[in-house]
mmCIF file of C-alpha atoms in Angstrom:
data_model
loop_
_atom_site.group_PDB
_atom_site.id
_atom_site.type_symbol
_atom_site.label_atom_id
_atom_site.label_comp_id
_atom_site.label_asym_id
_atom_site.label_seq_id
_atom_site.Cartn_x
_atom_site.Cartn_y
_atom_site.Cartn_z
ATOM 1 C CA UNK A 1 71.187 84.330 72.149
ATOM 2 C CA UNK A 2 74.725 83.963 70.947
ATOM 3 C CA UNK A 3 77.666 85.704 72.474
ATOM 4 C CA UNK A 4 81.163 85.109 73.513
ATOM 5 C CA UNK A 5 81.841 81.904 75.220
ATOM 6 C CA UNK A 6 83.329 82.640 78.608
ATOM 7 C CA UNK A 7 86.348 80.617 79.514
ATOM 8 C CA UNK A 8 86.537 80.020 83.213
ATOM 9 C CA UNK A 9 90.021 79.366 84.500
ATOM 10 C CA UNK A 10 90.696 78.355 88.015
ATOM 11 C CA UNK A 11 93.045 80.766 89.734
ATOM 12 C CA UNK A 12 95.975 79.216 91.506
ATOM 13 C CA UNK A 13 97.038 80.599 94.864
ATOM 14 C CA UNK A 14 100.661 81.740 94.876
ATOM 15 C CA UNK A 15 101.953 82.297 98.439
ATOM 16 C CA UNK A 16 105.127 83.927 97.123
ATOM 17 C CA UNK A 17 103.636 86.228 94.498
ATOM 18 C CA UNK A 18 106.442 88.770 94.757
ATOM 19 C CA UNK A 19 109.079 86.149 93.904
ATOM 20 C CA UNK A 20 106.972 85.014 90.964
ATOM 21 C CA UNK A 21 106.644 88.574 89.681
ATOM 22 C CA UNK A 22 110.381 89.101 90.040
ATOM 23 C CA UNK A 23 111.108 85.882 88.146
ATOM 24 C CA UNK A 24 108.639 86.825 85.390
ATOM 25 C CA UNK A 25 110.195 90.266 84.978
ATOM 26 C CA UNK A 26 113.674 88.740 84.875
ATOM 27 C CA UNK A 27 112.544 86.310 82.171
ATOM 28 C CA UNK A 28 111.073 89.171 80.123
ATOM 29 C CA UNK A 29 114.260 91.200 80.550
ATOM 30 C CA UNK A 30 116.467 88.276 79.494
ATOM 31 C CA UNK A 31 114.242 87.553 76.494
ATOM 32 C CA UNK A 32 114.418 91.220 75.511
ATOM 33 C CA UNK A 33 118.217 91.199 75.837
ATOM 34 C CA UNK A 34 118.456 88.028 73.746
ATOM 35 C CA UNK A 35 116.261 89.578 71.057
ATOM 36 C CA UNK A 36 118.426 92.699 70.976
ATOM 37 C CA UNK A 37 121.625 90.642 70.764
ATOM 38 C CA UNK A 38 120.163 88.529 67.967
ATOM 39 C CA UNK A 39 119.268 91.646 65.995
ATOM 40 C CA UNK A 40 122.787 93.010 66.407
ATOM 41 C CA UNK A 41 121.969 95.874 68.767
ATOM 42 C CA UNK A 42 123.860 95.695 72.016
ATOM 43 C CA UNK A 43 122.443 98.784 73.689
ATOM 44 C CA UNK A 44 119.892 98.134 76.375
ATOM 45 C CA UNK A 45 118.216 101.134 77.813
ATOM 46 C CA UNK A 46 117.284 101.021 81.483
ATOM 47 C CA UNK A 47 114.044 102.864 80.745
ATOM 48 C CA UNK A 48 112.832 100.180 78.328
ATOM 49 C CA UNK A 49 112.608 97.411 80.921
ATOM 50 C CA UNK A 50 112.347 98.646 84.510
ATOM 51 C CA UNK A 51 113.740 96.345 87.142
ATOM 52 C CA UNK A 52 111.347 94.878 89.675
ATOM 53 C CA UNK A 53 112.891 96.430 92.767
ATOM 54 C CA UNK A 54 112.818 99.970 91.372
ATOM 55 C CA UNK A 55 109.431 99.950 89.669
ATOM 56 C CA UNK A 56 108.113 102.638 92.017
ATOM 57 C CA UNK A 57 111.291 104.693 91.730
ATOM 58 C CA UNK A 58 111.257 104.392 87.941
ATOM 59 C CA UNK A 59 107.732 105.785 87.656
ATOM 60 C CA UNK A 60 108.605 108.701 89.902
ATOM 61 C CA UNK A 61 111.850 109.449 88.049
ATOM 62 C CA UNK A 62 110.022 109.327 84.725
ATOM 63 C CA UNK A 63 107.711 112.057 85.938
ATOM 64 C CA UNK A 64 110.737 114.217 86.705
ATOM 65 C CA UNK A 65 109.719 114.652 90.324
ATOM 66 C CA UNK A 66 111.989 113.678 93.171
ATOM 67 C CA UNK A 67 110.173 111.545 95.736
ATOM 68 C CA UNK A 68 109.865 112.925 99.267
ATOM 69 C CA UNK A 69 112.190 111.430 101.858
ATOM 70 C CA UNK A 70 110.905 108.255 103.478
ATOM 71 C CA UNK A 71 109.400 108.767 106.918
ATOM 72 C CA UNK A 72 108.814 106.195 109.592
ATOM 73 C CA UNK A 73 105.603 106.008 111.563
ATOM 74 C CA UNK A 74 107.343 107.594 114.557
ATOM 75 C CA UNK A 75 108.234 110.653 112.467
ATOM 76 C CA UNK A 76 104.558 111.480 112.032
ATOM 77 C CA UNK A 77 104.060 111.678 115.794
ATOM 78 C CA UNK A 78 106.795 114.247 116.333
ATOM 79 C CA UNK A 79 106.198 117.985 116.282
ATOM 80 C CA UNK A 80 107.530 119.553 113.087
ATOM 81 C CA UNK A 81 107.256 123.258 113.860
ATOM 82 C CA UNK A 82 109.970 123.300 116.496
ATOM 83 C CA UNK A 83 107.427 123.832 119.274
ATOM 84 C CA UNK A 84 104.967 121.713 121.158
ATOM 85 C CA UNK A 85 101.320 122.020 120.157
ATOM 86 C CA UNK A 86 98.934 123.931 122.428
ATOM 87 C CA UNK A 87 101.680 125.898 124.165
ATOM 88 C CA UNK A 88 99.684 129.006 123.291
ATOM 89 C CA UNK A 89 97.033 127.798 125.706
ATOM 90 C CA UNK A 90 99.273 127.174 128.696
ATOM 91 C CA UNK A 91 98.749 129.574 131.608
ATOM 92 C CA UNK A 92 101.741 131.574 132.816
ATOM 93 C CA UNK A 93 101.597 130.117 136.342
ATOM 94 C CA UNK A 94 100.413 126.554 135.886
ATOM 95 C CA UNK A 95 98.570 125.108 138.839
ATOM 96 C CA UNK A 96 97.352 121.546 138.658
ATOM 97 C CA UNK A 97 93.711 120.963 139.418
ATOM 98 C CA UNK A 98 91.256 118.130 139.005
ATOM 99 C CA UNK A 99 88.619 118.278 136.319
ATOM 100 C CA UNK A 100 85.339 116.664 137.278
ATOM 101 C CA UNK A 101 83.853 113.983 135.060
ATOM 102 C CA UNK A 102 80.713 116.074 134.597
ATOM 103 C CA UNK A 103 82.796 118.909 133.137
ATOM 104 C CA UNK A 104 84.680 116.549 130.833
ATOM 105 C CA UNK A 105 81.504 114.888 129.607
ATOM 106 C CA UNK A 106 79.844 118.287 129.041
ATOM 107 C CA UNK A 107 82.855 119.427 127.001
ATOM 108 C CA UNK A 108 83.046 116.200 124.987
ATOM 109 C CA UNK A 109 79.354 116.084 124.088
ATOM 110 C CA UNK A 110 79.367 119.688 122.827
ATOM 111 C CA UNK A 111 82.606 119.695 120.834
ATOM 112 C CA UNK A 112 83.114 122.261 118.087
ATOM 113 C CA UNK A 113 84.708 121.111 114.826
ATOM 114 C CA UNK A 114 84.627 124.317 112.766
ATOM 115 C CA UNK A 115 82.039 123.162 110.228
ATOM 116 C CA UNK A 116 79.933 125.829 108.556
ATOM 117 C CA UNK A 117 76.769 124.288 109.977
ATOM 118 C CA UNK A 118 77.974 124.818 113.564
ATOM 119 C CA UNK A 119 77.511 128.101 115.384
ATOM 120 C CA UNK A 120 80.603 129.220 117.322
ATOM 121 C CA UNK A 121 78.509 131.442 119.615
ATOM 122 C CA UNK A 122 76.387 128.504 120.735
ATOM 123 C CA UNK A 123 79.569 126.506 121.334
ATOM 124 C CA UNK A 124 81.017 129.302 123.488
ATOM 125 C CA UNK A 125 77.788 129.589 125.488
ATOM 126 C CA UNK A 126 77.845 125.850 126.200
ATOM 127 C CA UNK A 127 81.579 126.027 126.964
ATOM 128 C CA UNK A 128 81.033 128.789 129.556
ATOM 129 C CA UNK A 129 78.215 126.744 131.072
ATOM 130 C CA UNK A 130 80.471 123.671 131.358
ATOM 131 C CA UNK A 131 83.237 125.792 132.911
ATOM 132 C CA UNK A 132 80.763 126.911 135.552
ATOM 133 C CA UNK A 133 80.499 123.328 136.837
ATOM 134 C CA UNK A 134 83.968 123.507 138.374
ATOM 135 C CA UNK A 135 85.625 126.051 140.638
ATOM 136 C CA UNK A 136 89.166 124.947 141.545
ATOM 137 C CA UNK A 137 90.876 126.851 144.328
ATOM 138 C CA UNK A 138 93.895 128.950 143.415
ATOM 139 C CA UNK A 139 93.077 129.023 139.692
ATOM 140 C CA UNK A 140 91.750 132.119 137.977
ATOM 141 C CA UNK A 141 88.749 131.929 135.674
ATOM 142 C CA UNK A 142 90.837 132.714 132.580
ATOM 143 C CA UNK A 143 93.451 130.044 133.394
ATOM 144 C CA UNK A 144 90.690 127.501 133.904
ATOM 145 C CA UNK A 145 89.155 128.360 130.525
ATOM 146 C CA UNK A 146 92.557 128.270 128.810
ATOM 147 C CA UNK A 147 93.082 124.744 130.099
ATOM 148 C CA UNK A 148 89.589 123.494 129.250
ATOM 149 C CA UNK A 149 89.047 125.130 125.844
ATOM 150 C CA UNK A 150 91.185 122.712 123.760
ATOM 151 C CA UNK A 151 89.157 119.829 125.205
ATOM 152 C CA UNK A 152 86.008 121.291 123.646
ATOM 153 C CA UNK A 153 87.398 121.235 120.089
ATOM 154 C CA UNK A 154 87.666 118.538 117.442
ATOM 155 C CA UNK A 155 88.461 118.227 113.736
ATOM 156 C CA UNK A 156 89.569 121.372 111.896
ATOM 157 C CA UNK A 157 89.175 123.537 114.993
ATOM 158 C CA UNK A 158 91.506 121.245 116.950
ATOM 159 C CA UNK A 159 94.009 121.336 114.076
ATOM 160 C CA UNK A 160 93.834 125.143 114.056
ATOM 161 C CA UNK A 161 94.483 125.464 117.785
ATOM 162 C CA UNK A 162 97.401 123.028 117.538
ATOM 163 C CA UNK A 163 99.102 125.243 114.951
ATOM 164 C CA UNK A 164 99.052 128.411 117.061
ATOM 165 C CA UNK A 165 102.530 129.636 118.031
ATOM 166 C CA UNK A 166 103.460 129.454 121.720
ATOM 167 C CA UNK A 167 102.395 132.269 124.056
ATOM 168 C CA UNK A 168 100.052 133.892 121.531
ATOM 169 C CA UNK A 169 97.083 133.653 123.867
ATOM 170 C CA UNK A 170 97.462 134.795 127.438
#
């Protein structure tokens, strides 16, 4: 069986690959400029040879689309709607109360994510059952459920409840 003979080259580790790439691009750019000068043309278009530090910007500007502003990791953790999430689920007269571990574990093991395969009625039945495990003094049943309901959600359902405007649910 005859075929192409494979040439195996040993790859050399380059700890400063970015500097090497920059030097290679500079060499190509200088060679291109020398070729243009030798041919008598002195115009060098920026689009012909993109510089190494703006390679990402050049591809985005070629598409005609302005890139979005750069965001730091801390920007993603801040609320963007001008309000804090879950304010719609805060009771009017907040009273602090302890939540038992049994209630928390019951809520966490029966979380609702909003998938089509999940039944919201079954989730609500299990949620009401978990709420029955605790009876804090000085807290109405509706306030207790408003505080506990976000803990029973995950995924798309949690995202939905986080986007509700403040004071929409009382």
